[in-house]
Short mmCIF file of C-alpha atoms and ligand atoms in Angstrom, two decimals:
data_model
loop_
_atom_site.label_atom_id
_atom_site.label_comp_id
_atom_site.label_asym_id
_atom_site.label_seq_id
_atom_site.Cartn_x
_atom_site.Cartn_y
_atom_site.Cartn_z
CA MET A 220 3.21 -1.74 0.39
CA GLN A 221 4.34 -0.12 3.62
CA LEU A 222 6.84 -1.71 5.99
CA VAL A 223 6.21 -0.66 9.57
CA THR A 224 8.26 -1.61 12.62
CA THR A 225 6.67 0.33 15.49
CA ARG A 226 3.39 -0.38 17.25
CA ALA A 227 2.29 3.25 17.03
CA GLU A 228 2.75 3.43 13.25
CA ALA A 229 1.01 0.08 12.80
CA THR A 230 -2.06 1.23 14.75
CA GLN A 231 -2.06 4.51 12.85
CA PHE A 232 -2.00 2.70 9.49
CA SER A 233 -4.92 0.46 10.41
CA LEU A 234 -7.03 3.25 11.89
CA SER A 235 -6.42 5.49 8.90
CA GLU A 236 -7.56 2.66 6.54
CA GLN A 237 -10.65 2.18 8.72
CA SER A 238 -11.40 5.92 8.72
CA LEU A 239 -11.75 5.59 4.93
CA GLY A 240 -14.40 2.91 5.47
CA LYS A 241 -12.03 0.05 4.60
CA LYS A 242 -12.28 -3.43 6.09
CA VAL A 243 -8.90 -4.62 7.37
CA GLY A 244 -7.79 -8.25 7.11
CA PHE A 245 -4.81 -9.53 9.09
CA VAL A 246 -2.50 -12.51 8.57
CA PRO A 247 -0.14 -13.14 11.52
CA THR A 248 3.04 -15.01 10.55
CA MET A 249 6.52 -15.77 11.79
CA GLY A 250 7.93 -15.23 8.27
CA ALA A 251 9.76 -17.76 6.07
CA LEU A 252 6.65 -17.48 3.94
CA HIS A 253 5.40 -20.28 1.68
CA GLN A 254 2.28 -20.94 -0.41
CA GLY A 255 0.36 -21.85 2.75
CA HIS A 256 0.86 -18.33 4.13
CA LEU A 257 0.14 -16.83 0.71
CA SER A 258 -3.20 -18.68 0.56
CA LEU A 259 -4.17 -16.82 3.77
CA VAL A 260 -3.03 -13.54 2.24
CA HIS A 261 -5.09 -14.24 -0.91
CA GLN A 262 -8.18 -14.97 1.14
CA SER A 263 -7.69 -11.78 3.14
CA ILE A 264 -7.26 -9.75 -0.06
CA ARG A 265 -10.47 -11.28 -1.48
CA GLN A 266 -12.50 -10.52 1.65
CA ASN A 267 -11.13 -7.14 2.78
CA ASP A 268 -10.10 -3.76 1.38
CA SER A 269 -6.73 -3.68 3.08
CA THR A 270 -4.47 -6.56 4.16
CA ILE A 271 -1.85 -6.43 6.89
CA VAL A 272 0.70 -9.22 7.45
CA SER A 273 2.83 -9.39 10.58
CA ILE A 274 6.24 -11.02 10.54
CA PHE A 275 7.50 -11.71 14.03
CA VAL A 276 9.33 -14.78 15.30
CA ASN A 277 7.72 -14.82 18.71
CA PRO A 278 10.36 -16.03 21.20
CA ILE A 279 7.88 -16.71 24.01
CA GLN A 280 6.02 -19.43 22.10
CA PHE A 281 9.15 -21.56 21.65
CA ASN A 282 9.75 -24.01 24.45
CA ASN A 283 12.98 -25.17 22.83
CA ALA A 284 15.86 -22.68 22.48
CA ASP A 285 17.40 -24.59 19.58
CA ASP A 286 14.12 -24.54 17.63
CA LEU A 287 13.95 -20.74 18.10
CA LYS A 288 17.58 -20.32 17.01
CA LYS A 289 17.08 -22.46 13.91
CA TYR A 290 13.71 -21.04 12.91
CA PRO A 291 14.23 -19.83 9.30
CA ARG A 292 14.39 -16.05 8.82
CA THR A 293 13.99 -14.77 5.26
CA LEU A 294 12.69 -11.20 5.66
CA ASP A 295 13.84 -9.76 2.30
CA ASN A 296 12.30 -12.61 0.35
CA ASP A 297 9.10 -12.43 2.44
CA LEU A 298 8.73 -8.71 1.71
CA GLU A 299 9.20 -9.26 -2.03
CA LEU A 300 6.55 -12.00 -2.04
CA LEU A 301 4.05 -9.92 -0.06
CA GLU A 302 4.59 -6.88 -2.26
CA SER A 303 3.91 -8.92 -5.40
CA GLU A 304 0.78 -10.50 -3.83
CA GLY A 305 -0.75 -7.06 -3.15
CA CYS A 306 -0.40 -6.89 0.63
CA ASN A 307 -0.90 -3.31 1.88
CA MET A 308 1.22 -3.24 5.01
CA VAL A 309 3.78 -5.46 6.74
CA PHE A 310 4.29 -5.09 10.47
CA ALA A 311 7.71 -6.46 11.39
CA PRO A 312 8.51 -5.35 14.94
CA SER A 313 11.62 -6.16 16.94
CA VAL A 314 11.37 -8.28 20.10
CA GLU A 315 11.92 -5.11 22.18
CA GLU A 316 9.07 -3.36 20.37
CA MET A 317 6.63 -6.20 21.08
CA TYR A 318 7.92 -6.88 24.59
CA PRO A 319 9.37 -3.73 26.17
CA GLN A 320 8.96 -5.57 29.50
CA VAL A 321 8.94 -9.29 30.12
CA PRO A 322 5.34 -10.32 29.33
CA THR A 323 3.48 -11.71 32.34
CA GLU A 324 -0.04 -12.27 30.98
CA SER A 325 -1.43 -15.69 31.73
CA TYR A 326 -4.20 -17.25 29.68
CA SER A 327 -6.16 -20.34 30.48
CA PHE A 328 -7.87 -22.48 27.87
CA GLY A 329 -8.85 -25.44 30.05
CA LEU A 330 -8.81 -28.87 28.44
CA LEU A 331 -8.07 -27.41 25.00
CA GLU A 332 -4.48 -26.69 26.00
CA GLN A 333 -3.88 -29.87 27.97
CA VAL A 334 -3.62 -32.17 24.94
CA MET A 335 -1.30 -32.56 21.95
CA GLU A 336 0.76 -29.38 21.34
CA GLY A 337 -0.27 -27.96 24.72
CA PHE A 338 0.88 -31.12 26.49
CA TYR A 339 4.16 -31.57 24.60
CA ARG A 340 5.06 -27.87 24.38
CA PRO A 341 4.29 -26.41 27.83
CA GLY A 342 3.74 -22.65 27.69
CA HIS A 343 3.46 -22.65 23.90
CA PHE A 344 -0.17 -21.57 23.71
CA ASN A 345 0.25 -18.93 26.39
CA GLY A 346 3.01 -17.43 24.23
CA VAL A 347 0.80 -17.64 21.13
CA ALA A 348 -2.16 -16.07 22.94
CA ILE A 349 -0.02 -13.22 24.30
CA VAL A 350 1.36 -12.28 20.90
CA VAL A 351 -1.90 -12.71 18.97
CA ARG A 352 -3.86 -10.64 21.53
CA ARG A 353 -1.20 -7.91 21.37
CA LEU A 354 -1.23 -7.98 17.57
CA PHE A 355 -5.03 -7.71 17.56
CA ASP A 356 -4.81 -4.75 19.97
CA ILE A 357 -2.21 -3.03 17.80
CA LEU A 358 -3.76 -3.72 14.40
CA ARG A 359 -7.50 -3.85 15.27
CA PRO A 360 -8.39 -6.01 12.24
CA HIS A 361 -11.94 -6.90 11.22
CA ARG A 362 -10.86 -10.40 10.20
CA ALA A 363 -7.81 -12.56 11.02
CA TYR A 364 -6.66 -15.61 9.07
CA PHE A 365 -5.09 -18.79 10.48
CA GLY A 366 -4.07 -22.01 8.72
CA GLU A 367 -5.66 -25.30 9.73
CA LYS A 368 -2.26 -27.00 9.85
CA ASP A 369 -2.01 -25.48 13.33
CA TYR A 370 -5.56 -26.60 14.04
CA GLN A 371 -5.25 -26.59 17.84
CA GLN A 372 -3.91 -23.03 17.65
CA LEU A 373 -6.94 -21.99 15.60
CA VAL A 374 -9.36 -23.52 18.15
CA ILE A 375 -7.51 -21.84 21.04
CA ILE A 376 -7.46 -18.43 19.35
CA ARG A 377 -11.20 -18.74 18.69
CA LYS A 378 -11.62 -19.51 22.38
CA MET A 379 -9.61 -16.42 23.34
CA VAL A 380 -11.70 -14.26 20.99
CA GLU A 381 -14.85 -15.64 22.63
CA GLN A 382 -13.51 -15.33 26.22
CA PHE A 383 -12.55 -11.68 25.78
CA GLN A 384 -15.26 -10.77 23.26
CA LEU A 385 -12.60 -9.47 20.87
CA PRO A 386 -14.07 -7.62 17.90
CA VAL A 387 -12.39 -9.78 15.25
CA GLU A 388 -13.66 -12.60 13.06
CA THR A 389 -11.21 -15.53 12.98
CA ILE A 390 -11.12 -17.42 9.71
CA GLY A 391 -9.56 -20.88 9.37
CA CYS A 392 -8.07 -21.75 5.98
CA PRO A 393 -7.38 -25.23 4.59
CA ILE A 394 -3.94 -26.83 4.76
CA VAL A 395 -1.86 -26.28 1.62
CA ARG A 396 0.18 -29.33 0.64
CA GLU A 397 3.20 -30.02 -1.54
CA PRO A 398 2.48 -32.26 -4.57
CA ASP A 399 3.51 -35.35 -2.54
CA GLY A 400 1.13 -34.40 0.30
CA LEU A 401 3.56 -32.89 2.83
CA ALA A 402 1.81 -30.02 4.60
CA MET A 403 3.57 -26.74 3.82
CA SER A 404 5.50 -25.43 6.81
CA SER A 405 8.39 -23.04 7.35
CA ARG A 406 10.13 -25.90 9.15
CA ASN A 407 10.20 -28.02 5.95
CA ARG A 408 13.18 -25.91 4.83
CA ARG A 409 15.19 -27.49 7.62
CA LEU A 410 14.75 -31.03 6.26
CA ALA A 411 17.79 -32.59 4.58
CA ALA A 412 17.11 -33.78 1.01
CA SER A 413 17.00 -37.42 2.14
CA GLU A 414 14.51 -36.52 4.89
CA ARG A 415 12.39 -34.43 2.57
CA ALA A 416 12.15 -37.45 0.23
CA GLN A 417 10.60 -39.50 3.06
CA ALA A 418 8.37 -36.79 4.51
CA SER A 419 5.23 -37.73 2.54
CA PHE A 420 5.00 -40.81 4.81
CA ILE A 421 3.16 -38.54 7.27
CA TYR A 422 0.41 -37.61 4.81
CA GLN A 423 0.21 -41.21 3.50
CA ASN A 424 -0.64 -42.34 7.01
CA LEU A 425 -3.21 -39.60 7.51
CA VAL A 426 -4.87 -40.69 4.26
CA PHE A 427 -4.69 -44.31 5.44
CA ALA A 428 -6.43 -43.22 8.65
CA GLN A 429 -9.07 -41.38 6.64
CA GLY A 430 -9.73 -44.47 4.52
CA ASN A 431 -10.04 -46.79 7.50
CA ALA A 432 -11.92 -44.68 10.06
CA GLY A 433 -15.15 -46.49 10.77
CA LYS A 434 -13.82 -49.74 9.26
CA LEU A 435 -11.32 -50.46 12.05
CA THR A 436 -11.96 -49.53 15.69
CA VAL A 437 -10.34 -46.33 16.98
CA LYS A 438 -7.94 -48.40 19.07
CA ASP A 439 -6.90 -50.77 16.26
CA LEU A 440 -6.41 -47.99 13.71
CA LYS A 441 -4.39 -45.90 16.15
CA ASN A 442 -2.21 -48.88 17.07
CA GLU A 443 -1.62 -49.71 13.40
CA ILE A 444 -0.45 -46.18 12.62
CA ILE A 445 1.76 -46.02 15.72
CA ARG A 446 3.27 -49.38 14.67
CA ARG A 447 4.03 -48.06 11.17
CA PHE A 448 5.93 -45.07 12.59
CA GLN A 449 7.75 -47.22 15.13
CA ASN A 450 8.92 -49.47 12.28
CA HIS A 451 10.18 -46.57 10.20
CA PRO A 452 13.81 -45.80 11.05
CA SER A 453 13.65 -42.09 10.16
CA PHE A 454 10.66 -41.01 12.24
CA ARG A 455 10.13 -40.51 15.97
CA LEU A 456 6.44 -40.21 16.72
CA GLU A 457 5.48 -37.80 19.50
CA TYR A 458 1.71 -38.27 19.33
CA PHE A 459 -0.97 -39.59 17.06
CA GLU A 460 -4.56 -38.90 18.14
CA PHE A 461 -8.10 -39.19 16.89
CA SER A 462 -9.86 -36.24 18.52
CA ASP A 463 -13.10 -34.32 18.59
CA SER A 464 -12.54 -31.35 16.25
CA SER A 465 -14.23 -28.94 18.70
CA SER A 466 -13.16 -30.09 22.17
CA LEU A 467 -9.84 -31.56 20.91
CA GLN A 468 -10.29 -34.42 23.38
CA PRO A 469 -9.38 -37.93 22.16
CA VAL A 470 -12.28 -40.16 21.10
CA ASP A 471 -12.60 -43.87 21.96
CA ASP A 472 -15.27 -44.61 19.39
CA TRP A 473 -16.14 -43.16 15.98
CA ASN A 474 -19.58 -42.26 17.38
CA ASP A 475 -18.13 -40.20 20.25
CA ALA A 476 -18.16 -36.95 18.26
CA ALA A 477 -19.85 -35.45 15.21
CA ASN A 478 -16.55 -34.12 13.90
CA ILE A 479 -13.28 -35.99 14.24
CA ARG A 480 -9.76 -35.26 13.03
CA ALA A 481 -6.53 -37.23 13.16
CA PHE A 482 -3.62 -35.23 14.60
CA ILE A 483 0.07 -36.04 14.45
CA ALA A 484 3.37 -34.62 15.70
CA VAL A 485 6.49 -36.43 14.60
CA TYR A 486 10.23 -35.83 14.40
CA LEU A 487 11.90 -36.43 11.07
CA GLY A 488 15.58 -36.17 11.94
CA GLU A 489 15.75 -33.09 14.15
CA VAL A 490 12.72 -31.39 12.66
CA ARG A 491 9.37 -31.59 14.42
CA LEU A 492 6.43 -31.64 12.01
CA ILE A 493 2.70 -31.50 12.72
CA ASP A 494 -0.27 -32.28 10.50
CA ASN A 495 -3.93 -33.22 10.71
CA ILE A 496 -6.77 -34.45 8.54
CA VAL A 497 -10.57 -34.58 8.71
CA LEU A 498 -11.91 -38.09 9.40
CA LYS A 499 -15.52 -37.32 10.06
CA GLU A 500 -17.45 -34.16 9.39
CA THR A 501 -21.12 -33.77 10.17
CA ARG A 502 -22.61 -30.55 8.89
CA VAL A 503 -25.48 -29.08 10.91
O1 LIG B 714 1.11 -19.82 13.38
C1 LIG B 714 2.07 -19.02 13.54
O2 LIG B 714 2.87 -18.77 12.64
C2 LIG B 714 2.26 -18.36 14.91
O3 LIG B 714 1.91 -19.22 15.93
C3 LIG B 714 1.52 -17.02 15.02
C4 LIG B 714 0.01 -17.19 14.92
C5 LIG B 714 1.99 -16.06 13.93
C6 LIG B 714 1.81 -16.39 16.38
O4 LIG B 714 3.17 -16.13 16.55
#
């Protein structure tokens, strides 16, 4: 496995793989890798001849300086894991390498970015779009892999790929959960033991939503789940939504959309966690 820190070397690696007729798969990450990331790496290895993983804690997608400062950084461990999984190249640039000048690109994703994460984390998706577009330009992958835990991010990146006709196939991969249902996330490491013990409450409520969608009205089910979080002393709910899985706009009725997911963002102590679950899926 090669470790590359400059853009030029990263492009050279990818192009030289492609000159040998190899398909290149790409998994963008911010490090602090867990089984969720590794599931993306496995899928890339299955579907491509060469797999590149980027590790870059992207400062411009954090709208909270403390969150950026506390974001876990475990590069040595990440490199060991990726080597043993069979990754071919890791691109781990510095901030100066990615952003020699202050980035000024401005993306617009319409209504997709005005709800949920886009609403509560202003500028977040512009920062994500800037870094992902730059990484695509540098690495020129055939396929790129994103976890469905950040479902809104996946929809927005697909939109960017469509808007700019980028020559990359974006592949969404299912959420990987801990045995008690907590969605795997690098931020889980920041939970105190007592918080971690309570964290499965999030998944329990998503499963409750899944079991009651269609039985209760959208309004009653949403109110019930909000009430449960309000009554729990350890959680501070930021949003809970039932939304169209394509437009990401909230639904008022279970018949409003063919595909509906429940989305949540909640603070457990100081740690902000997000998750989502399919409530209704109509295959065409
Ligand atoms: O999902 C993430 O870890 C990040 O948002 C990404 C896609 C690596 C961009 O920094």
